[in-house]
PDB file of C-alpha atoms in Angstrom:
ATOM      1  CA  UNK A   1     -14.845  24.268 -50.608  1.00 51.00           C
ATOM      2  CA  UNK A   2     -12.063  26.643 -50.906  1.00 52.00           C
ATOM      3  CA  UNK A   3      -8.274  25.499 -50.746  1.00 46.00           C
ATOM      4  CA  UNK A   4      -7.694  27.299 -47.761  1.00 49.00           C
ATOM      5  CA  UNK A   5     -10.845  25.769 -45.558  1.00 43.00           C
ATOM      6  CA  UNK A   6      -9.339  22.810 -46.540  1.00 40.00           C
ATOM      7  CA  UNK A   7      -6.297  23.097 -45.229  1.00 41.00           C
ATOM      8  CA  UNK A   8      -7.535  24.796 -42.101  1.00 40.00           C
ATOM      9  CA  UNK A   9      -9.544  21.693 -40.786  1.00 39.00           C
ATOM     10  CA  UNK A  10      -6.507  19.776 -41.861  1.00 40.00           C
ATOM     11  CA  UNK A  11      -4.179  21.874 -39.493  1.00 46.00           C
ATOM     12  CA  UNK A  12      -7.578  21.427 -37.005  1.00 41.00           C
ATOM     13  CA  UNK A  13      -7.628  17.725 -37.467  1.00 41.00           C
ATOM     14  CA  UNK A  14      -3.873  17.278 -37.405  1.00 45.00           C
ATOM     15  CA  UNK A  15      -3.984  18.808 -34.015  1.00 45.00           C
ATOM     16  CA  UNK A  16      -6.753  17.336 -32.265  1.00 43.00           C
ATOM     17  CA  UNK A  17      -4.977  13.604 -33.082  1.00 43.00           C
ATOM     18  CA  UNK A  18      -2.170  15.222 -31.368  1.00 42.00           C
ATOM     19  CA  UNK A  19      -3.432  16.537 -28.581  1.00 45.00           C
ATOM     20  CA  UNK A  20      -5.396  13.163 -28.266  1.00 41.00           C
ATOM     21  CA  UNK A  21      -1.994  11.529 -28.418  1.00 46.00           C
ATOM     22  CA  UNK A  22      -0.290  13.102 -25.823  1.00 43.00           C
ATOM     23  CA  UNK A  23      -2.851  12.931 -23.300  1.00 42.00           C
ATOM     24  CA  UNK A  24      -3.492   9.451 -23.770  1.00 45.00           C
ATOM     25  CA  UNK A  25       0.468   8.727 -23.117  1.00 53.00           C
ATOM     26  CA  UNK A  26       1.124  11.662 -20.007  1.00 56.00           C
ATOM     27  CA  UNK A  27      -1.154  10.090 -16.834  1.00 61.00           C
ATOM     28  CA  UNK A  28      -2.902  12.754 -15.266  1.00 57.00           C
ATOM     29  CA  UNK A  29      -0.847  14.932 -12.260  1.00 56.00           C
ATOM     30  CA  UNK A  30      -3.311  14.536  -9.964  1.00 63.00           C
ATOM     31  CA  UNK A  31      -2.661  14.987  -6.137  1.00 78.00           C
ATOM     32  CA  UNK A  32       0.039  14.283  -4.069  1.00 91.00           C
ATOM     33  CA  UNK A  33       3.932  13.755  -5.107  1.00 94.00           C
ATOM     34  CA  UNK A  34       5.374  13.313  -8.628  1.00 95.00           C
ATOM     35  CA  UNK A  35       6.222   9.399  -9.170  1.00 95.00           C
ATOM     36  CA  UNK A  36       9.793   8.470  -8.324  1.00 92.00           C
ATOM     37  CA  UNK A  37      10.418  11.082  -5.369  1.00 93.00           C
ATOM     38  CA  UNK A  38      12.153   9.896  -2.442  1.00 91.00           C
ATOM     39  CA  UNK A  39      11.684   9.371   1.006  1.00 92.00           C
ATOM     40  CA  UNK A  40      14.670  10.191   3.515  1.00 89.00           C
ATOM     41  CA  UNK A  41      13.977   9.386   6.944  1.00 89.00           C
ATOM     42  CA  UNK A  42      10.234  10.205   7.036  1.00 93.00           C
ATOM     43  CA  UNK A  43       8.428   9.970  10.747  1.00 94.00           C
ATOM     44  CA  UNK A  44       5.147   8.138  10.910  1.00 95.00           C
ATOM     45  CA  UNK A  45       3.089   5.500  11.947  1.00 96.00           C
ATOM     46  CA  UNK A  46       2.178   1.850  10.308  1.00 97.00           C
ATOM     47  CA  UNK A  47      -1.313   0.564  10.204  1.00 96.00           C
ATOM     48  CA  UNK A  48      -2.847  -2.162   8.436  1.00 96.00           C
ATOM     49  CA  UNK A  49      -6.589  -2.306   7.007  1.00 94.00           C
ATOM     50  CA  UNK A  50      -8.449  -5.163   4.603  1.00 93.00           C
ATOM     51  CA  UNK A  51      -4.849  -6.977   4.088  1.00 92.00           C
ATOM     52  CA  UNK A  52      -3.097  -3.577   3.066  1.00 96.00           C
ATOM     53  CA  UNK A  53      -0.761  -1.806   5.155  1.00 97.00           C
ATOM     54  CA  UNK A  54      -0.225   2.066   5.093  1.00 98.00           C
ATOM     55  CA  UNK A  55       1.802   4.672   6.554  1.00 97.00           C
ATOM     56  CA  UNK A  56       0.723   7.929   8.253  1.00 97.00           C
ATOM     57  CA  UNK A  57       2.965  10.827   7.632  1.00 97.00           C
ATOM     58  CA  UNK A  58       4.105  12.737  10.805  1.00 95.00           C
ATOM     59  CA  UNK A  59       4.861  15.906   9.060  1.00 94.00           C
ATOM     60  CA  UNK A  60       4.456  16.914   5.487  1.00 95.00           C
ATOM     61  CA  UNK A  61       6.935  16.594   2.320  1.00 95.00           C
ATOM     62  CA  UNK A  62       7.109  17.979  -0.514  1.00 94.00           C
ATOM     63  CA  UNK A  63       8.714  17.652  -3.938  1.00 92.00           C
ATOM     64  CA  UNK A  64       8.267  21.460  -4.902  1.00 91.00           C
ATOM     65  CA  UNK A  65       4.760  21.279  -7.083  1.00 91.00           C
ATOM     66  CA  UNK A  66       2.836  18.704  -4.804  1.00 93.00           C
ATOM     67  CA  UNK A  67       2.795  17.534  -1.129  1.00 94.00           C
ATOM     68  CA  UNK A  68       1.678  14.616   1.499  1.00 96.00           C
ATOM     69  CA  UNK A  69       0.395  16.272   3.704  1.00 95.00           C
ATOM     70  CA  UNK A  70       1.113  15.470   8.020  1.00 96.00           C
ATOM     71  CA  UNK A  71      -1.393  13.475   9.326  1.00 96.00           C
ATOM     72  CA  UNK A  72      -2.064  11.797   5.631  1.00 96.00           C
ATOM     73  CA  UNK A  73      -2.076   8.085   5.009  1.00 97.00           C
ATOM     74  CA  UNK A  74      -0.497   6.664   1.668  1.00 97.00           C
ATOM     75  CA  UNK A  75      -0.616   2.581   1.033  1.00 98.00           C
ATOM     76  CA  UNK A  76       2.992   0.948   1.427  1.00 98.00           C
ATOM     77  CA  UNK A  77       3.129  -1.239  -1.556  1.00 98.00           C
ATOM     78  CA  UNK A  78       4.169  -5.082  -1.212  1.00 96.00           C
ATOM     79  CA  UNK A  79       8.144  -5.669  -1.476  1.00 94.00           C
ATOM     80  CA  UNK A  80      10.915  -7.405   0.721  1.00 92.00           C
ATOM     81  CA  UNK A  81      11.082  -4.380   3.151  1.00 93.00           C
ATOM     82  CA  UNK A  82       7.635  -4.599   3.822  1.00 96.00           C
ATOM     83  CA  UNK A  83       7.442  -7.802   5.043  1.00 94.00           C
ATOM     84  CA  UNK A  84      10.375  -7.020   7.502  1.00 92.00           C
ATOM     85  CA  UNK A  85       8.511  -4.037   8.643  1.00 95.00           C
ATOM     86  CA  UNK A  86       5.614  -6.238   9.797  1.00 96.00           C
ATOM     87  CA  UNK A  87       7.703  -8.744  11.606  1.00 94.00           C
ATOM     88  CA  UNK A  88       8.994  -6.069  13.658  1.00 92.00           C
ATOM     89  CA  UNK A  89       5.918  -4.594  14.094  1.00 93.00           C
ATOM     90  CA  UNK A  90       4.410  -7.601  15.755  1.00 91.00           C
ATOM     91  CA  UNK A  91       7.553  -7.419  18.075  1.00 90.00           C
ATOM     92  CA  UNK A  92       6.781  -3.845  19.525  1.00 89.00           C
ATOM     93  CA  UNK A  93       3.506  -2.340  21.556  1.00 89.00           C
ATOM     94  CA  UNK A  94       3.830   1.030  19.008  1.00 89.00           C
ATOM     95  CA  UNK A  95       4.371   0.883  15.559  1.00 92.00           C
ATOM     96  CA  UNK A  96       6.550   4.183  14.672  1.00 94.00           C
ATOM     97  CA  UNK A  97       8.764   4.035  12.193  1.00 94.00           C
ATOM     98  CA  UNK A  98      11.755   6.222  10.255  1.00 93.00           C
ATOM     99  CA  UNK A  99      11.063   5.636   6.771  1.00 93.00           C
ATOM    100  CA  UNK A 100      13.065   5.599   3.369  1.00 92.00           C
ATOM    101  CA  UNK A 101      11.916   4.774   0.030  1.00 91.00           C
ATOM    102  CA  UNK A 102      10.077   5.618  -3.488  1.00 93.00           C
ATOM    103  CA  UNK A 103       6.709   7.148  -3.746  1.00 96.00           C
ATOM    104  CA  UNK A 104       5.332   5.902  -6.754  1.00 97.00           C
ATOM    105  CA  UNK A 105       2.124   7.710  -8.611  1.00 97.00           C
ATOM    106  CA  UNK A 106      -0.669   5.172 -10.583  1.00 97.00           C
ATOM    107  CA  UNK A 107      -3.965   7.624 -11.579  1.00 95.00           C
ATOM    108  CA  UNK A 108      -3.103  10.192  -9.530  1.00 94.00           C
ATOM    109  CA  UNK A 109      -2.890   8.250  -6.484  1.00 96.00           C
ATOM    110  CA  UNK A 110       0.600   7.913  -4.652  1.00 97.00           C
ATOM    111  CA  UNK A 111       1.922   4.963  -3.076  1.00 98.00           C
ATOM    112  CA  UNK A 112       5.003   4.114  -1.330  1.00 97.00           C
ATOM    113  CA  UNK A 113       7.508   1.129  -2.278  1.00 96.00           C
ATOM    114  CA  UNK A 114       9.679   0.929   1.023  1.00 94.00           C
ATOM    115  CA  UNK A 115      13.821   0.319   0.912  1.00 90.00           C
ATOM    116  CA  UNK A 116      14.845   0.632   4.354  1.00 89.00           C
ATOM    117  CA  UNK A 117      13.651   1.849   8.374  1.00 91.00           C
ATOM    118  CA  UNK A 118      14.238   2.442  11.651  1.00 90.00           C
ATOM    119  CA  UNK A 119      11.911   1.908  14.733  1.00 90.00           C
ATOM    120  CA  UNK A 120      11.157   4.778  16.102  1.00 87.00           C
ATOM    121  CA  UNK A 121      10.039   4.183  20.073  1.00 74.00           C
ATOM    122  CA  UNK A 122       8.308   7.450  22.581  1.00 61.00           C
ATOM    123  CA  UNK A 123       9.559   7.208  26.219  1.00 52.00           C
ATOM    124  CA  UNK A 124       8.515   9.390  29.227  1.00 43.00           C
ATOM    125  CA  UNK A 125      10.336  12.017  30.543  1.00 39.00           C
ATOM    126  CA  UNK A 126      10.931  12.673  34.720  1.00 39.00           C
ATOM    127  CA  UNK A 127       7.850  14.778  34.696  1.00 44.00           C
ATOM    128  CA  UNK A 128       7.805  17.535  37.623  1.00 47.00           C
ATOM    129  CA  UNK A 129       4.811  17.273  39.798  1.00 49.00           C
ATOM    130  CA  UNK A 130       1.808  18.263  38.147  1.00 50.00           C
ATOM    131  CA  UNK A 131       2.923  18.664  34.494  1.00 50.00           C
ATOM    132  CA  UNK A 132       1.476  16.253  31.692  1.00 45.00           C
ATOM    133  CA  UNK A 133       4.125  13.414  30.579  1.00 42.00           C
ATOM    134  CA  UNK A 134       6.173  14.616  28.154  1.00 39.00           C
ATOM    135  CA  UNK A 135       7.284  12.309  25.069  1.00 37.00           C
ATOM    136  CA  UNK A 136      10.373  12.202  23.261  1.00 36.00           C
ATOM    137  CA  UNK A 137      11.485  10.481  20.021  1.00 36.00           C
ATOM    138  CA  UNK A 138      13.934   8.123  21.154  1.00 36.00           C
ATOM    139  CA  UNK A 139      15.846   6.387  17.891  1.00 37.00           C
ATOM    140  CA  UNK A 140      18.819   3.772  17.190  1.00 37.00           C
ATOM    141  CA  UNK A 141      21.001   6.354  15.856  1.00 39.00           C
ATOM    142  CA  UNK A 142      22.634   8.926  17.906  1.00 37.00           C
ATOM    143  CA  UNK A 143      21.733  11.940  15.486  1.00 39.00           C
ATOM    144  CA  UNK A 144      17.967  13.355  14.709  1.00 35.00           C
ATOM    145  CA  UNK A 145      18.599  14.159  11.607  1.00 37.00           C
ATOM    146  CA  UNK A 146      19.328  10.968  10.595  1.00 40.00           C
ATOM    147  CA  UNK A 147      20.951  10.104   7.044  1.00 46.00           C
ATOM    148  CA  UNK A 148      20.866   6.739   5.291  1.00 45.00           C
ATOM    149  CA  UNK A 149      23.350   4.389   6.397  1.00 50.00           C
ATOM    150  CA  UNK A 150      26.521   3.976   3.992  1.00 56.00           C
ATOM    151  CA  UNK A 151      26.112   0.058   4.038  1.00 47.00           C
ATOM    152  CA  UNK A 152      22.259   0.752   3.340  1.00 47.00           C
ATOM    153  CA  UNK A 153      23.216   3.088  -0.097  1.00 52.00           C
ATOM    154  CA  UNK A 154      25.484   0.480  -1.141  1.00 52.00           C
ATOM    155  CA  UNK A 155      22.983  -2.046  -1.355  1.00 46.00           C
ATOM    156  CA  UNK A 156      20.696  -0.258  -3.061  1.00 49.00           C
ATOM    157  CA  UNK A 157      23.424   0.990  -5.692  1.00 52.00           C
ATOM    158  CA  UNK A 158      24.561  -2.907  -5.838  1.00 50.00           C
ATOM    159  CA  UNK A 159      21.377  -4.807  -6.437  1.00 52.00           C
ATOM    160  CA  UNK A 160      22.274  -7.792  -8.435  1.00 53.00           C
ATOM    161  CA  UNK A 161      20.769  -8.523 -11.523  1.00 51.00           C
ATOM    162  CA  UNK A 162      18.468 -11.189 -11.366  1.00 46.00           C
ATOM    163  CA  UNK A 163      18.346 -13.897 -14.226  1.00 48.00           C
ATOM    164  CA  UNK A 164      15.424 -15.642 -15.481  1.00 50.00           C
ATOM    165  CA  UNK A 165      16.255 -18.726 -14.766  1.00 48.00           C
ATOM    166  CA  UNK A 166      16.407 -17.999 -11.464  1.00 47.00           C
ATOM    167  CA  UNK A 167      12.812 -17.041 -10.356  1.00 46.00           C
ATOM    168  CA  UNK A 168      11.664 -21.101 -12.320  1.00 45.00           C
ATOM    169  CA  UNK A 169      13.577 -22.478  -9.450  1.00 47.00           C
ATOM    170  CA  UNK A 170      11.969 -20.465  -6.820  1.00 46.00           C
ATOM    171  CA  UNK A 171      14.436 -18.068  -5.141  1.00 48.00           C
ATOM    172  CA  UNK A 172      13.567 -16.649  -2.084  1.00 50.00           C
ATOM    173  CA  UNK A 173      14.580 -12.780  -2.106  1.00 50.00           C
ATOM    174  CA  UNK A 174      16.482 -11.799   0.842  1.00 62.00           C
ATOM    175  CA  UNK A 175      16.747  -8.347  -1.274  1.00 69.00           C
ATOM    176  CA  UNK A 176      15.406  -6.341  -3.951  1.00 81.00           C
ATOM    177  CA  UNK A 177      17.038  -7.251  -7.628  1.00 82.00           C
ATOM    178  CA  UNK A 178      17.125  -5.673 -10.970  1.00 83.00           C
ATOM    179  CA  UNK A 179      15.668  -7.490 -14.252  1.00 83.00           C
ATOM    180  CA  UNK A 180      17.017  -5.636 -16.799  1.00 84.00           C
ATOM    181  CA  UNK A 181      16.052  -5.343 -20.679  1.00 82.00           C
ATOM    182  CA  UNK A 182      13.685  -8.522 -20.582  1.00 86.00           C
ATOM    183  CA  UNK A 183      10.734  -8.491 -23.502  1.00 89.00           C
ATOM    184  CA  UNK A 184       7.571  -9.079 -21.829  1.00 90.00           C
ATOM    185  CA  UNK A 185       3.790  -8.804 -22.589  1.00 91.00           C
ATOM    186  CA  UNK A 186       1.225  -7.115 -20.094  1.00 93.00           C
ATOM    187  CA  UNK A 187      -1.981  -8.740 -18.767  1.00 91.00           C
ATOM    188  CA  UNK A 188      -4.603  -8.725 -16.000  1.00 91.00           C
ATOM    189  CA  UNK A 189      -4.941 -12.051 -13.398  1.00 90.00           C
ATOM    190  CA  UNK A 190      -8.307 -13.364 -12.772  1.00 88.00           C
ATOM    191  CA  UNK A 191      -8.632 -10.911  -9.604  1.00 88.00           C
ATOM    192  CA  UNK A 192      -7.845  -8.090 -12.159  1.00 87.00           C
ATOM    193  CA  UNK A 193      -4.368  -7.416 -10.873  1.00 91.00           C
ATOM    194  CA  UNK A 194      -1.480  -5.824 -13.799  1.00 94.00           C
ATOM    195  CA  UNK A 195       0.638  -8.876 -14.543  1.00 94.00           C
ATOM    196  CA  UNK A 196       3.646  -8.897 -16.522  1.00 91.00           C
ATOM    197  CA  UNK A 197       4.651 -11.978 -18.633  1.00 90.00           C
ATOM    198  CA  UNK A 198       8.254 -12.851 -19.357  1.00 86.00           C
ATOM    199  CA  UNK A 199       8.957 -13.949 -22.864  1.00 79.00           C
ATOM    200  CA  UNK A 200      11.276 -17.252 -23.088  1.00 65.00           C
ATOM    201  CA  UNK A 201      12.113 -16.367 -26.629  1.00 59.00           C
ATOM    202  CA  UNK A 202      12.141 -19.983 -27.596  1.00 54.00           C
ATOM    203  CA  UNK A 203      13.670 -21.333 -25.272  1.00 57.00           C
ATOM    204  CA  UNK A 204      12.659 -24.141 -23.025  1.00 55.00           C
ATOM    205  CA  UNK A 205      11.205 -22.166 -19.994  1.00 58.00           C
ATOM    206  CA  UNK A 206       7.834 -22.644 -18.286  1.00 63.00           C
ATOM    207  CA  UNK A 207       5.649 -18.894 -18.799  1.00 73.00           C
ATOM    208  CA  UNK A 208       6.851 -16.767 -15.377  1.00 82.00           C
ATOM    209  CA  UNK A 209       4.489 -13.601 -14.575  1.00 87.00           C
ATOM    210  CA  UNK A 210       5.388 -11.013 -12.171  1.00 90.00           C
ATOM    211  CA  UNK A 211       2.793  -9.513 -10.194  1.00 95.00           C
ATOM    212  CA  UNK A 212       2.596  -5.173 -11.210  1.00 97.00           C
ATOM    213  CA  UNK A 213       3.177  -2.576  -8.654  1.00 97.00           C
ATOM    214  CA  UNK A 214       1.508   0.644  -9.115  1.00 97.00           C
ATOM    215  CA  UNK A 215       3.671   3.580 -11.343  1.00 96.00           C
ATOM    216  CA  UNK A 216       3.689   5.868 -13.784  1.00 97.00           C
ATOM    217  CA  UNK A 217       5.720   3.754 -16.397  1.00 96.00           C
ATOM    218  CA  UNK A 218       2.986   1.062 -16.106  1.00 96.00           C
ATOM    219  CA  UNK A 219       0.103   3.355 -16.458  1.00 96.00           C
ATOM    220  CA  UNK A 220       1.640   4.514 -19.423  1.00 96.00           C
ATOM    221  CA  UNK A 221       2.567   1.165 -20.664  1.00 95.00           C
ATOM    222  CA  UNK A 222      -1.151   0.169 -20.447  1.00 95.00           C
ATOM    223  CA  UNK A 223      -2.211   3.667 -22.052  1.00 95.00           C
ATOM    224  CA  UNK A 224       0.038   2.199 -24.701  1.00 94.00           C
ATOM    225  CA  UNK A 225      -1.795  -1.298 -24.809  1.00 92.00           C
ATOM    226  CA  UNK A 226      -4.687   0.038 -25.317  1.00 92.00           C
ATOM    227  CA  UNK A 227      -4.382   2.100 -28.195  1.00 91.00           C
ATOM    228  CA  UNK A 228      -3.444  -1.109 -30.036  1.00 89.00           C
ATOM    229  CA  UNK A 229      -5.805  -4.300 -31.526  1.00 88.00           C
ATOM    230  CA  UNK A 230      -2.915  -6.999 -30.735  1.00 89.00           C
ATOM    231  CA  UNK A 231      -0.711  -7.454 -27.508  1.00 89.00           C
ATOM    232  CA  UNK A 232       1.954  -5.047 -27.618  1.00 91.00           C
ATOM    233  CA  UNK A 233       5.510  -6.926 -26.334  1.00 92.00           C
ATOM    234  CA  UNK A 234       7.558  -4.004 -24.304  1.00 94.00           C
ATOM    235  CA  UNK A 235      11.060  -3.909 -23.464  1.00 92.00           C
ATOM    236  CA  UNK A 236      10.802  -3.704 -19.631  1.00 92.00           C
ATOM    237  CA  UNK A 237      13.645  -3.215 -16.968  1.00 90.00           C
ATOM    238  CA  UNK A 238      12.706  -2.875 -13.384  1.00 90.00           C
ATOM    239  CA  UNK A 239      12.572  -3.525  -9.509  1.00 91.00           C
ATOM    240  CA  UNK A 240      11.731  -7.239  -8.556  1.00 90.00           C
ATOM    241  CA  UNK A 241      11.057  -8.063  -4.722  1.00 91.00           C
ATOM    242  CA  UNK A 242       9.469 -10.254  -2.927  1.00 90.00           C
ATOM    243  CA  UNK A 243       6.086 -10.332  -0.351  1.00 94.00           C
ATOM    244  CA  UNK A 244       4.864 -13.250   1.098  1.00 92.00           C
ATOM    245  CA  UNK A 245       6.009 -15.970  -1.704  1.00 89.00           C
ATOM    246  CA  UNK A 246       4.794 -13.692  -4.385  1.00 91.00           C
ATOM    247  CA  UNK A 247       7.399 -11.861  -7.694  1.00 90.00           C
ATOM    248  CA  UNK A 248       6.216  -8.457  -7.995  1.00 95.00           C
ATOM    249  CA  UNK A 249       8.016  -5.933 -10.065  1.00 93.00           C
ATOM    250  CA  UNK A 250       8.087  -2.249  -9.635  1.00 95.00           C
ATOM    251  CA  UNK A 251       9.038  -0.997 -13.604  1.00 94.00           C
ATOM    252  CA  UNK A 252      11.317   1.276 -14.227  1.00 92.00           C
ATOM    253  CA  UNK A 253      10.842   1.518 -18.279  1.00 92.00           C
ATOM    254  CA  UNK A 254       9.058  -0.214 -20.508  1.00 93.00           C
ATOM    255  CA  UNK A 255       9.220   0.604 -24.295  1.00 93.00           C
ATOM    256  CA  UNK A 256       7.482  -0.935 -27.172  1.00 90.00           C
ATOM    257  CA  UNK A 257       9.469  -3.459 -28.779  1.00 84.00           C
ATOM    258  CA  UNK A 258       8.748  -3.942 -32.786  1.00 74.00           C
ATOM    259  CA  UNK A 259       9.207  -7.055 -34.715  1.00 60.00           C
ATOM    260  CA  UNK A 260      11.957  -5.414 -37.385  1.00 48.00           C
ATOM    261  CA  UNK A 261      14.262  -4.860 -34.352  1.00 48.00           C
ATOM    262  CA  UNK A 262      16.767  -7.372 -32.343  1.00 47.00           C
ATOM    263  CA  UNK A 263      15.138  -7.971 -29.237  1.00 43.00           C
ATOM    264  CA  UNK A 264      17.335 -11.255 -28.086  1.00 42.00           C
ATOM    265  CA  UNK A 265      17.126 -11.674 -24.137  1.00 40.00           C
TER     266      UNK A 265
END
């Protein structure tokens, strides 16, 4: 075998790994939105099905490559706002709601991880003799095209970081926080759901998991995992809220961490 074959399946081989590489660490585009686009005061409808509760877009949005289409139906995943959008949900006869918050992506599938709403209520017009009723968008705000709230943007820009320590004794969110630069190792529950597990780092604290919300950074992070024999520990920052007595955590980043570095919590 000549010289240069030999280096010419080299180059081939070198390539292949690297194509390999990169597809295994860039999920798919798939449909839909890109992961991490924002909602602004989205029109639609709530509905519930089989436990999970999902939102029907009025009109469509778009984030210049991909779209939801109107009339399309994208999960809303479990967090603090959630949970209030239910309760007032059971308080109304229509469930209609002015939406803000983060689509997320997980194999090409979007999801939504709600922040904030308003109810959104249809009233009847005086209708002239004759003529069909005619329906209206009535809202709590006195403009249509209706911005976030100040005090709403400062929470969101204020989330307090949330310690450790804090979710052993139980707190019960009022809010979403931010766990920042925590090492932590992935795994699966017994009902196969993405877990996260805090690492004490040797200190006296009972193992806390977080329940996984659906995202890009995790699907990478678990493209990561497996590619490698042992559990991989990743430096994680992220989202935590709160549905129905359960941690979950929407991540943000989460980056290998290796032994030879200082990792200390």
């Amino acid at each position: 075998m000549s010289k240069r074959t030999v280096i010419l399946i080299f180059a081939l081989l070198s390539c292949a790994a690297f194509c390999a590489g990169a597809a295994r660490k860039t999920p798919a585009a798939g449909p839909g939105v890109r992961d991490g686009f924002g909602l602004m005061g989205i029109d639609g409808e709530l509905s519930s099905s089989e436990g999970k509760w999902f939102f029907k877009f009025d009109s469509e949005v778009s984030d210049g490559a991909g779209q939801i289409k109107a009339g399309e139906t994208i999960e809303l995943l479990p967090s603090t706002a959630l949970g209030k959008i239910i309760a007032d949900a059971g308080k109304r006869p229509e469930a209609n709601y002015r939406l803000w918050g983060d689509v997320t992506k997980y194999k090409g599938k979007n999801f939504i991880f709600p922040v904030y709403f308003l109810p959104v209520s249809s009233t009847e017009d005086i209708n002239r003799p004759g003529e069909p009723p005619k329906v209206k968008i009535a809202i709590n705000e006195p403009n249509d095209a209706l911005p976030m709230p100040e005090e709403i943007v400062g929470k969101l820009k204020s989330r307090r970081v949330l310690r450790q320590e804090q979710l052993q004794e139980g707190l019960q969110l009022k809010q979403d926080y931010v766990l920042t630069d925590r090492t932590a190792l992935l795994g699966k529950r017994t009902d196969g759901q993405a877990e996260v597990i805090l690492d004490a780092l040797g200190r006296n604290i009972p193992r806390i998991s977080l329940r996984l919300l659906p995202c890009e950074v995790l699907e990478r992070a678990q493209q990561e995992q497996s590619a490698e024999p042992d559990p991989v520990r990743f430096k994680i920052a992220g989202i935590i809220t709160q549905y129905k007595g359960e941690y979950y955590l929407l991540l943000q980043k989460a980056i290998q961490a290796y032994s030879h570095e200082n990792f200390g919590g």
